[in-house]
Tab-separated table of C-alpha atoms in Angstrom:
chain	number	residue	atom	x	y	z
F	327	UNK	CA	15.613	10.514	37.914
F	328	UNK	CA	19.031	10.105	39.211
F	329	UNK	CA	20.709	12.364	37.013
F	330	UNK	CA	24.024	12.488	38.470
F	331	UNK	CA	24.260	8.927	37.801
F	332	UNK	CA	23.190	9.674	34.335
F	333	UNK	CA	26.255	12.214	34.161
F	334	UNK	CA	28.618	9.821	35.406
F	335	UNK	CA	27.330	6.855	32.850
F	336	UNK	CA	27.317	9.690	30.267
F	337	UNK	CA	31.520	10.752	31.195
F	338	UNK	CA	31.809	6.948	31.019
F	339	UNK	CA	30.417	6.859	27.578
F	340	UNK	CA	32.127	9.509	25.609
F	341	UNK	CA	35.698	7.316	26.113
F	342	UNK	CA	33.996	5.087	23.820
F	343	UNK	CA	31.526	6.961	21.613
F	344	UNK	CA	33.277	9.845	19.788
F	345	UNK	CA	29.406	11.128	18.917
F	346	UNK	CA	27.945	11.470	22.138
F	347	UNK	CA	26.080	14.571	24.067
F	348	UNK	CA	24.227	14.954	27.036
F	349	UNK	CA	20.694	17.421	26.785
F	350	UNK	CA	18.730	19.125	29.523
F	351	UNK	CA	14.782	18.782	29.286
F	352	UNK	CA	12.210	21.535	30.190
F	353	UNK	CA	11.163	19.378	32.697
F	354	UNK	CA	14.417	19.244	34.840
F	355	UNK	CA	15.621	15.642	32.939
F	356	UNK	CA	18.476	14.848	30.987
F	357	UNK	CA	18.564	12.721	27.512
F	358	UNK	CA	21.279	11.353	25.240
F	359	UNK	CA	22.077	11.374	22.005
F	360	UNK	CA	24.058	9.682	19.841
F	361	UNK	CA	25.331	8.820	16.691
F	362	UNK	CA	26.040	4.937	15.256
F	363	UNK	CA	27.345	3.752	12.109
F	364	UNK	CA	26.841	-0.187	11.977
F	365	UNK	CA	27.324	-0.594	8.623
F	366	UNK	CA	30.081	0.996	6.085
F	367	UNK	CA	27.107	3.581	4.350
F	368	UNK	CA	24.903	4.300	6.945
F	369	UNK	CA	24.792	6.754	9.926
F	370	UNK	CA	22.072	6.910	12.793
F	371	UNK	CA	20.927	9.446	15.151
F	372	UNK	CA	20.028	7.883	18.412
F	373	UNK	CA	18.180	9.293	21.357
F	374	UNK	CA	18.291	7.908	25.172
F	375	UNK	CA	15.193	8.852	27.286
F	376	UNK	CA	15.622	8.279	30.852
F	377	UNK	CA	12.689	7.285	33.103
F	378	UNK	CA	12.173	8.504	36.780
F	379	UNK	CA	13.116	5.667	37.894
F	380	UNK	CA	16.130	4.976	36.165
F	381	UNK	CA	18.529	2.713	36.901
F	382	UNK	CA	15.587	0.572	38.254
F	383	UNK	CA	12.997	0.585	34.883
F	384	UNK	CA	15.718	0.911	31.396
F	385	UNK	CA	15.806	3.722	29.261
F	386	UNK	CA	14.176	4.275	26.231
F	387	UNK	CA	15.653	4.438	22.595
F	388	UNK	CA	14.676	6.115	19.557
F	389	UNK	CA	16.056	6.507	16.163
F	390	UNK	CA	15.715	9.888	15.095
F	391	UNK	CA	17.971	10.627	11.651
F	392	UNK	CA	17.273	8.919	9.379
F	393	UNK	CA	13.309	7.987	10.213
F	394	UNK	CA	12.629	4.202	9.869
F	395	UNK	CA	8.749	4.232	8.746
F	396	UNK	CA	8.751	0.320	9.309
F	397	UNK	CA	10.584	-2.372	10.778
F	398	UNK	CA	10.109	-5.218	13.143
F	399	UNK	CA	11.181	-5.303	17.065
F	400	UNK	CA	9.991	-1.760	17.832
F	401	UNK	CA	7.062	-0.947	20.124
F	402	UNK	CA	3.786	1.369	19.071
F	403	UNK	CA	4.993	4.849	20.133
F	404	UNK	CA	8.034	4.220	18.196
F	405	UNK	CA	11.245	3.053	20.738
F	406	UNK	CA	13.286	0.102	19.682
F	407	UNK	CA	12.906	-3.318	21.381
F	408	UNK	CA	16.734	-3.285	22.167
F	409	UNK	CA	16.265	-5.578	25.246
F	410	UNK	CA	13.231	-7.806	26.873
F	411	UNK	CA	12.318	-5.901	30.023
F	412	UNK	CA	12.157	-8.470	32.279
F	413	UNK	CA	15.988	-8.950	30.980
F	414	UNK	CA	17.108	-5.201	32.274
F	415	UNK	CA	19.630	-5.494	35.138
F	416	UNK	CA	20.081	-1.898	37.036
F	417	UNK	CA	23.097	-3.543	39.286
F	418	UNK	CA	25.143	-4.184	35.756
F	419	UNK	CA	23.044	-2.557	32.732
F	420	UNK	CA	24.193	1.434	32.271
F	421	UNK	CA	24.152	4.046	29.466
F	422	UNK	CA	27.026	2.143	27.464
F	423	UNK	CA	24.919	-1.144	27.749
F	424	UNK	CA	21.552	0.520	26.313
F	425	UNK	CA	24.415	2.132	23.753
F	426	UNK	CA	25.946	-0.864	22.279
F	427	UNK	CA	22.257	-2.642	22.313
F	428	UNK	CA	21.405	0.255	20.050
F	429	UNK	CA	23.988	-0.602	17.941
F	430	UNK	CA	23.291	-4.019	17.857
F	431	UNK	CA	19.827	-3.603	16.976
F	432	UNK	CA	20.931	-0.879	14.142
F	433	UNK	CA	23.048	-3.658	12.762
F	434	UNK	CA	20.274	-6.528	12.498
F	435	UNK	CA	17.746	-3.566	10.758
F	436	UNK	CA	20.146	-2.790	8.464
F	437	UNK	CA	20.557	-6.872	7.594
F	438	UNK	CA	16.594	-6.978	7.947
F	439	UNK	CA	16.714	-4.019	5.411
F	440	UNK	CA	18.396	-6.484	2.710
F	441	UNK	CA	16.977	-9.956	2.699
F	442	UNK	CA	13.769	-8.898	5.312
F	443	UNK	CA	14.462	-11.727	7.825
F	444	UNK	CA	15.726	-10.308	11.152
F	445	UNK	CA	18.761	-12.276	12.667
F	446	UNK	CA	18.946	-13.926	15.676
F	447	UNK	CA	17.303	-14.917	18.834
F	448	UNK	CA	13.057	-13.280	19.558
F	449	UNK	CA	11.555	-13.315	23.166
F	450	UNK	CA	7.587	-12.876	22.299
F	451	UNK	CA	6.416	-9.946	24.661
């Protein structure tokens, strides 16, 4: 895990996300989180997991506050499908990419959360 690049994505970050902190694991790692508000009502507790071999494989993203028990374009152990791996770039995808994906995804659940069709494009994986 290149953490220092993690630090300097995460000073990168906090000019644009007011909500943003940076936590050291047990293990020696580092993970964000972060807070979102895509719609007018509704706040969201992100987290950021970093693999090992970050910037190569993409991070990870959970929602932690408040808990979704159920909604599409989310994998088995929980993470959000903010991106197709095969679409993760590690010359030009960073922290405020995976952030702003986040975001994005928050915003179709909450419009999936109303009329229970999620917007936009699906890659089948």
């Amino acid at each position: 895990m290149n953490i220092s690049k993690i630090q300097s994505e995460f000073n990168d970050a906090r000019t644009y996300f007011s909500y943003i902190e940076l936590y050291p694991t047990s293990d020696g790692k580092v993970f964000v989180k972060v807070a979102l508000q895509p719609s007018v009502n509704q706040f969201y507790v992100v987290s950021i997991h970093f693999p090992d071999s970050y910037p190569i494989e993409m991070p990870t993203v959970y929602i932690d506050k408040p808990i979704i028990e159920s909604a599409p374009h989310r994998y088995k152990v929980g993470n959000i499908c903010y991106l197709h791996p095969t679409m993760w770039n590690p010359g030009s995808h960073n922290l405020i990419f995976v952030i702003q994906r986040a975001a994005k995804w928050l915003g179709k659940y909450e419009i999936w959360k109303r009329n229970h069709v999620w917007p936009g494009a699906e890659i089948k994986h």
